[in-house]
Coordinates of C-alpha atoms and ligand atoms in Angstrom, one line a residue:
X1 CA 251.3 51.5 294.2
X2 CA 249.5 48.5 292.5
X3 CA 245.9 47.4 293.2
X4 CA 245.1 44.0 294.4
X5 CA 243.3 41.9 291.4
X6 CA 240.8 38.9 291.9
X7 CA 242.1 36.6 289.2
X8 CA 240.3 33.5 290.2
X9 CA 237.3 32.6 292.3
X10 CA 236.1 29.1 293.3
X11 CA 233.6 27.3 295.1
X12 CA 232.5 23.8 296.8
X13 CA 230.2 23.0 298.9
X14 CA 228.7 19.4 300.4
X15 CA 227.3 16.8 298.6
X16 CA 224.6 16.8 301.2
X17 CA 221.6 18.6 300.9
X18 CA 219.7 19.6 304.0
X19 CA 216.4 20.5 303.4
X20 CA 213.9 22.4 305.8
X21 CA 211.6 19.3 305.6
X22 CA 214.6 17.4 306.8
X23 CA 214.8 19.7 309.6
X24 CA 210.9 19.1 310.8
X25 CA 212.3 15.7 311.1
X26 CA 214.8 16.7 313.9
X27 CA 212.7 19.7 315.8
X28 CA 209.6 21.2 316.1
X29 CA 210.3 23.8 313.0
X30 CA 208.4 24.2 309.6
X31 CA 208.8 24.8 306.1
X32 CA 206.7 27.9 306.0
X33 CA 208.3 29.5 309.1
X34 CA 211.9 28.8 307.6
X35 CA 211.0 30.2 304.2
X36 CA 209.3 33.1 305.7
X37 CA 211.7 34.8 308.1
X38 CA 214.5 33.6 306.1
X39 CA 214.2 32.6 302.5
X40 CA 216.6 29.5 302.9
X41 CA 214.9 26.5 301.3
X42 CA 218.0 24.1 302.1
X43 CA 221.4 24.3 303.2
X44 CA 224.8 22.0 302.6
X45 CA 225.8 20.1 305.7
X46 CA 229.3 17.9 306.0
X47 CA 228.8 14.0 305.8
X48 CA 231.7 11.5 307.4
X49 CA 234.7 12.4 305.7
X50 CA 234.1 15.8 304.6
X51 CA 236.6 18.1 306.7
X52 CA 237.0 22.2 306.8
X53 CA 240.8 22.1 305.3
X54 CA 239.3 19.6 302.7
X55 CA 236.3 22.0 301.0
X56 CA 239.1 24.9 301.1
X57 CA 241.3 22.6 299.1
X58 CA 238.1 21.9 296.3
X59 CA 237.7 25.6 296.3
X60 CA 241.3 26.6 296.5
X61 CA 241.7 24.7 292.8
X62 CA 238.6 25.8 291.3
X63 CA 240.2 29.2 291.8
X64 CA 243.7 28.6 290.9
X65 CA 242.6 26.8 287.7
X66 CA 240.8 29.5 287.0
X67 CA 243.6 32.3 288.0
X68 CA 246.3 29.8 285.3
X69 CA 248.3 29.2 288.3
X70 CA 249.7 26.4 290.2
X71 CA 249.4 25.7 294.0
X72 CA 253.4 26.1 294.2
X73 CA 252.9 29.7 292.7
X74 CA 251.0 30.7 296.1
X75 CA 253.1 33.0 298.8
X76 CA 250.7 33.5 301.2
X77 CA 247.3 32.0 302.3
X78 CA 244.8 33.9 304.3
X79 CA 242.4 31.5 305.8
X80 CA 239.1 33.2 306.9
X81 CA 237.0 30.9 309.4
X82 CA 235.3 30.5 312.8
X83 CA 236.9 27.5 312.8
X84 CA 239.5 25.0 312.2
X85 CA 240.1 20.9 311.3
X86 CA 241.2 20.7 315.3
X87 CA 240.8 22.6 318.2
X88 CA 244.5 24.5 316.8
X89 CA 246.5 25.2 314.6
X90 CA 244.4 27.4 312.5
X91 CA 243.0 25.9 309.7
X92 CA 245.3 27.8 307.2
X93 CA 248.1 25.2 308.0
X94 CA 246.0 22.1 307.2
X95 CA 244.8 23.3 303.9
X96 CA 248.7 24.6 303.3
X97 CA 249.6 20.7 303.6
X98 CA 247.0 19.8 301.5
X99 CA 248.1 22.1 299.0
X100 CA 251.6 20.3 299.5
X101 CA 253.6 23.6 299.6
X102 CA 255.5 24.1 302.9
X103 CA 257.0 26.9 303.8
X104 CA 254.2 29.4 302.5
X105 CA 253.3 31.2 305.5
X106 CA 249.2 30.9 306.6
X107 CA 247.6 33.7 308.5
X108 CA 244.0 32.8 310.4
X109 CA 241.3 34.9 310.6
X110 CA 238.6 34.7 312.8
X111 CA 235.7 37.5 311.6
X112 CA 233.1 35.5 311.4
X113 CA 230.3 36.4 308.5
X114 CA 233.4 39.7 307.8
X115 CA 236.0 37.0 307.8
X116 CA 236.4 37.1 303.7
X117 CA 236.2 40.9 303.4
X118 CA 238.7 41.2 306.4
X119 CA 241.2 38.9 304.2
X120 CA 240.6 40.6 301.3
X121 CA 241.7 44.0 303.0
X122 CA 244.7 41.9 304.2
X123 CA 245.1 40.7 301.5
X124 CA 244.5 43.9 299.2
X125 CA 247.6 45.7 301.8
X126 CA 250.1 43.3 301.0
X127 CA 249.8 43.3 297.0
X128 CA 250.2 47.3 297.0
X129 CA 253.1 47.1 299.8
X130 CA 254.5 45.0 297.1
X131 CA 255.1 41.9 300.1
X132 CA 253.5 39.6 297.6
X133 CA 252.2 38.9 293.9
X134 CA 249.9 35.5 294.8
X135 CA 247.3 35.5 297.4
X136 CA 245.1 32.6 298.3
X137 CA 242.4 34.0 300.5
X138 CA 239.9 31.5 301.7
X139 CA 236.5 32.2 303.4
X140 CA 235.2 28.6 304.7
X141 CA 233.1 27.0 307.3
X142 CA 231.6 24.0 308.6
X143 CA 228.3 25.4 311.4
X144 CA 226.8 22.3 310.9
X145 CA 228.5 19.9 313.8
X146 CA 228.0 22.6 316.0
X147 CA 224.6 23.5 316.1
X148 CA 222.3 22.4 318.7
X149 CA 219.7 20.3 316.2
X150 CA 216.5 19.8 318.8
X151 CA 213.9 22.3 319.3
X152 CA 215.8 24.4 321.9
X153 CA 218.2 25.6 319.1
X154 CA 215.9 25.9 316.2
X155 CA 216.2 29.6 315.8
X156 CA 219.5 29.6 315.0
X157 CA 220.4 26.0 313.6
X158 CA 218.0 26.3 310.8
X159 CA 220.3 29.2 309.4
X160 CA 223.1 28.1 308.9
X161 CA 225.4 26.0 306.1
X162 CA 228.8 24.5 305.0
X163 CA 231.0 25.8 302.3
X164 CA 234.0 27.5 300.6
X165 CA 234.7 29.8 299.0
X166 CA 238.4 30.8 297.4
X167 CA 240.0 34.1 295.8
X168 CA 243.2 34.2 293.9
X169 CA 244.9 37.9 294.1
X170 CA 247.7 39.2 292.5
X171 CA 248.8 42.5 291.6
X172 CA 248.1 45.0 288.3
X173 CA 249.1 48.5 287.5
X174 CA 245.9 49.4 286.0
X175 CA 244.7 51.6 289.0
X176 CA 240.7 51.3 287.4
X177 CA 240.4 47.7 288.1
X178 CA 241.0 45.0 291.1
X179 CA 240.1 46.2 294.9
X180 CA 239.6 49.7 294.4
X181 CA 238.7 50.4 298.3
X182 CA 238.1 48.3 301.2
X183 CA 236.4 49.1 304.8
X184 CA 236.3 47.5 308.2
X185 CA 235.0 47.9 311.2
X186 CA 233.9 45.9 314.8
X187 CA 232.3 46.8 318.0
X188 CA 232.5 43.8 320.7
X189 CA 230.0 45.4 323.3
X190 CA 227.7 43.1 321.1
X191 CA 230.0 40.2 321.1
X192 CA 227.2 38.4 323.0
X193 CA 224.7 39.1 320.8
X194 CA 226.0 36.3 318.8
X195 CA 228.2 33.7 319.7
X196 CA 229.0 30.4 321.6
X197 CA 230.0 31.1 325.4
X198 CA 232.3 28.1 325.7
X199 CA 234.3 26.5 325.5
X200 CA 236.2 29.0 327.2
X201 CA 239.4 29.6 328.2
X202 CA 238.1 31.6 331.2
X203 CA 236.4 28.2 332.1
X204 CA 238.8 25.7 334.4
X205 CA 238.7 23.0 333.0
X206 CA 237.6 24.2 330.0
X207 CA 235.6 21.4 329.1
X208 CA 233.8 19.4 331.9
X209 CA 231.0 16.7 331.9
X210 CA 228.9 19.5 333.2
X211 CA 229.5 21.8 330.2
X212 CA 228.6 19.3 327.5
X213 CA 225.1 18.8 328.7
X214 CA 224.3 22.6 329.2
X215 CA 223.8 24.6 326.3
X216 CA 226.6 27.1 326.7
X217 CA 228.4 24.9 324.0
X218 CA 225.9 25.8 321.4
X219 CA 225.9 28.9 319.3
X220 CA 223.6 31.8 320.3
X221 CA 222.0 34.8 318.5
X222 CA 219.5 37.5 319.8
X223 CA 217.6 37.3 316.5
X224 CA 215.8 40.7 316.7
X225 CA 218.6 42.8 317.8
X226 CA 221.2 41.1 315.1
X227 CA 218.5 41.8 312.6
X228 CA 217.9 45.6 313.7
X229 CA 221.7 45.9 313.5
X230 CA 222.2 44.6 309.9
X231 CA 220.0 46.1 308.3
X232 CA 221.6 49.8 309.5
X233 CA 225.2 49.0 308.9
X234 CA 225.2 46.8 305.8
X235 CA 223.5 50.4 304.1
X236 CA 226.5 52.3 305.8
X237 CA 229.4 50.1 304.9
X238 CA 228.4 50.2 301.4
X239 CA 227.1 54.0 301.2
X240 CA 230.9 54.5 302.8
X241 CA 232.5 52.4 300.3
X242 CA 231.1 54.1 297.3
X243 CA 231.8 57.6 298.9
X244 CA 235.5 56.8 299.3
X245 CA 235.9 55.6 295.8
X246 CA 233.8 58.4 294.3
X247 CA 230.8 56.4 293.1
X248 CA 227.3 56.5 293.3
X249 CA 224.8 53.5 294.2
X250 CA 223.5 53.7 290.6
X251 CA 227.3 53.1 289.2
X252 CA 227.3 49.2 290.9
X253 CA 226.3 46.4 288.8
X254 CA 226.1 43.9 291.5
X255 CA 226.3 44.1 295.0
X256 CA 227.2 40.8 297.0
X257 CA 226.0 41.1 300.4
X258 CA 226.9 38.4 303.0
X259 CA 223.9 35.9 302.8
X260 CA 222.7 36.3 306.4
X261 CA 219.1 36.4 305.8
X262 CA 216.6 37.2 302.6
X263 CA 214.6 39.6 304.8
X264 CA 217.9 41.4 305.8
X265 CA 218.7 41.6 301.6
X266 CA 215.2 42.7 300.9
X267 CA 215.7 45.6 303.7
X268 CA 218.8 46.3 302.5
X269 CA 218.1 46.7 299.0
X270 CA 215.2 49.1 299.9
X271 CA 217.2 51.3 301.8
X272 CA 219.8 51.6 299.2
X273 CA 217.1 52.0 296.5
X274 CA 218.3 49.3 294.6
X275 CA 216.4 46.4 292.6
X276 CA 216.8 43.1 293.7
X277 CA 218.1 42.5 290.4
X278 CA 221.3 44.1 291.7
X279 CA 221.5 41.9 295.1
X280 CA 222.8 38.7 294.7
X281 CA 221.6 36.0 296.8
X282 CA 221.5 32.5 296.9
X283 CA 220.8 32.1 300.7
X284 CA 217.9 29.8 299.3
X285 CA 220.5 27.5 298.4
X286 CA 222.9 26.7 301.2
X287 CA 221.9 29.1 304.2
X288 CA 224.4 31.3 305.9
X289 CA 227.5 29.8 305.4
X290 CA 229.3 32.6 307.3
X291 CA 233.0 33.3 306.2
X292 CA 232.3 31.0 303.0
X293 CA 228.9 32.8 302.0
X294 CA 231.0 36.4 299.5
X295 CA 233.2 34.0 298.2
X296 CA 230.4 31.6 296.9
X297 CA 228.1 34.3 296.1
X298 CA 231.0 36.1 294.0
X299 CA 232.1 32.8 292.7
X300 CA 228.3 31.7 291.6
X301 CA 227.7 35.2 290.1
X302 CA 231.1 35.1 287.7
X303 CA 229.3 31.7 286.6
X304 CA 226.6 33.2 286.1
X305 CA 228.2 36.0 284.0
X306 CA 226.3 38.8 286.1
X307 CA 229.9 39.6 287.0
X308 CA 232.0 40.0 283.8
X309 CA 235.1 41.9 282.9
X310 CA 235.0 46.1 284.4
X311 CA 231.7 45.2 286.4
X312 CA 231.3 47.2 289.5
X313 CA 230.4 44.8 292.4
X314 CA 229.9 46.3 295.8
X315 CA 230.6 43.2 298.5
X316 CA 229.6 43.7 302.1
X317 CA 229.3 42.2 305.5
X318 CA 227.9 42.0 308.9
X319 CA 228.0 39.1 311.4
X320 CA 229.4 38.1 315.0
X321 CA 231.9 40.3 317.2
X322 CA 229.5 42.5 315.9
X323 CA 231.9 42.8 312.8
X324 CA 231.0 44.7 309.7
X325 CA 233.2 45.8 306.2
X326 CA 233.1 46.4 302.6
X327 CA 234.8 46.3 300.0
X328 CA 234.3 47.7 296.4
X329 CA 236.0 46.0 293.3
X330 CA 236.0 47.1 289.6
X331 CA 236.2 43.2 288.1
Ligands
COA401 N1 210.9 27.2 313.7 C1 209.7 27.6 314.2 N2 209.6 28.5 315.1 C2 210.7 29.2 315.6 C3 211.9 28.8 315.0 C4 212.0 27.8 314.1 N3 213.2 27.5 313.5 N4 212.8 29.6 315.7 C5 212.2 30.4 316.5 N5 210.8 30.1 316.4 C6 209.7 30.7 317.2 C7 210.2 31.4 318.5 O1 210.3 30.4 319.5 C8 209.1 32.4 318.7 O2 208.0 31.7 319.3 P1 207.1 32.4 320.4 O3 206.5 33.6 319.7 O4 206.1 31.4 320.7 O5 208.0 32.8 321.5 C9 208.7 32.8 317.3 O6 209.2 31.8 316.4 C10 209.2 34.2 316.9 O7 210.6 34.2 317.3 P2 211.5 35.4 317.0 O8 212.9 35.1 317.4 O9 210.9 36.6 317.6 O10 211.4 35.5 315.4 P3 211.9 36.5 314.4 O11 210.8 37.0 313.6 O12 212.8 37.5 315.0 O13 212.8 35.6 313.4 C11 215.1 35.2 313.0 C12 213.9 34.9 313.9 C13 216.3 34.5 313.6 C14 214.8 34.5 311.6 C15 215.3 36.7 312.8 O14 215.4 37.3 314.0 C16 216.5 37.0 312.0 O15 216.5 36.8 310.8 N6 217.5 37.6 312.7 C17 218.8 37.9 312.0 C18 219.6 36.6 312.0 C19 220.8 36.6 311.2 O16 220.7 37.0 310.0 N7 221.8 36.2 311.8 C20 223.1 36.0 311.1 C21 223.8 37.3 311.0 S1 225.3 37.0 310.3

């Protein structure tokens, strides 16, 4: 069996630049809280014009350019968001037209912060079944339109960010490198924990005059309890990704956790007994992007040449559904 390879990663974000000083313009919020629970200085939010399908598209060359292949070499797109352009199809078919190749089938995921890593598992089963040799998996999101910007949503609007991210994967033989293990896992008694209660389907009509001025529409997070969560299974995801693949923590040159939250790093990092040299993050930077926020990281950190050719990188999740994964990748 072959192992699935990341040949080409890519990013774009916004031209717009949020920062928390913006913010204390729109609530009753601060710098100095933001920076302190959180470590996000500013974020990327969508202007006019900017749509979900559209940053998936910048991203979705970045990698290809960087992978030597052509969109019209692509056999299958797995698009990883919360969302979509419109309320359906899923957001894989727009950015398919965009890439102008009809025909190549587009699978929607919906994992929310695990979105990319669920993909990449996806994606990572069809290169060894030998179903297909070109992957475009995409983690992207746009939080921004939907967040409730006065002070009654300040807890979890100031958190999150726009982006994309994008992953080309084909197959090698070399059994050492590519995705050498990844590992999933969900538990929706804490679906509530974290979400947005409507629209719903349950609701008839789903949408009323009466819904848009409560603030069911908005997305919710018990803070505390999402935090207590995290911090336990990013430790386990990882500790169970490194056991399956018969490595220890002190083999990883990077890990690239899903930037939730600085705090939830720093805890992470302690736990594992690893430097923060070995953490990426750039949460500072653009928030939690969700779905978007590996793929950035990843793509950032090859920039940045802390990922380079046989590095170990450990990338993990945790986020809404509860959902929670890993997956460990010899570069
Ligand atoms: N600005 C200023 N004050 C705020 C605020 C904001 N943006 N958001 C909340 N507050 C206030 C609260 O109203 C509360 O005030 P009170 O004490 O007068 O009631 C106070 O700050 C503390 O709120 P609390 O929710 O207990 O803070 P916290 O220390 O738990 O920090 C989070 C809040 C959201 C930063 C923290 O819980 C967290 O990081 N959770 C994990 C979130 C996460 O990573 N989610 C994504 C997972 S994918």
């Amino acid at each position: 069996m072959r192992n699935a390879l990341i040949s080409g990663i890519g990013h774009h974000v916004p031209d717009r630049v949020v920062t928390n000083f913006d913010l204390e313009k729109m609530m009753d919020t601060s710098n100095e809280w933001i920076l302190e629970r959180t470590g996000i200085q500013m974020r990327r939010w969508v202007s006019e014009g900017d749509t979900l399908s559209g940053l998936a598209h910048s991203a979705a060359i970045k990698a290809l350019e960087m992978a030597g292949k052509k969109p019209g070499d692509i056999q299958f797109i797995i698009f990883a968001s919360l969302a979509s352009d419109h309320e359906f199809p899923g957001g894989g078919c727009f950015l398919q037209e965009k890439l102008g190749i009809p025909g190549v089938p587009a699978m929607d995921i919906r994992n929310a912060c695990s979105g990319f890593l669920y993909g990449l598992s996806v994606a990572d089963q069809f290169i060894k079944t030998g179903m297909y040799d070109t992957i475009l998996l995409i983690g992207a999101e746009i939080q921004s339109t939907s967040l409730d910007l006065t002070t009654r949503g300040r807890d979890v609007s100031v958190i999150f960010g726009d982006g994309a991210g994008a992953a080309v994967i084909i197959p090698t033989d070399n059994k050492e490198k590519g995705v050498l293990t990844t590992h999933l896992h969900a538990d929706g008694r804490f679906a509530n924990k974290l979400w947005a209660d409507a629209p719903s389907v349950n609701d008839n009509p789903r949408i009323s005059k009466e819904l848009v001025e409560t603030d069911r529409i908005y997305p919710k997070m018990e803070g505390r309890f999402v935090f207590k969560h995290a911090v336990s299974r990013f430790p386990e995801v990882i500790h169970e990704a490194l056991a399956a693949a018969g490595y220890s923590k002190d083999d990883l040159d990077l890990v690239i956790p899903h930037q939730a939250n600085s705090r939830i790093t720093e805890a992470v990092a302690h736990q594992l007994r690893l430097g923060m040299d070995k953490m990426y993050s750039n949460i500072e930077r653009y928030g939690n992007t969700t779905a978007a926020s590996i793929p950035i990281a990843m793509s950032e950190a090859v920039e940045q040449g802390l990922i380079k050719d046989n590095s170990l990188v450990c990338l993990a999740s945790f986020g809404a559904g509860f959902t929670w994964a890993s997956a460990l990748i010899r570069w």
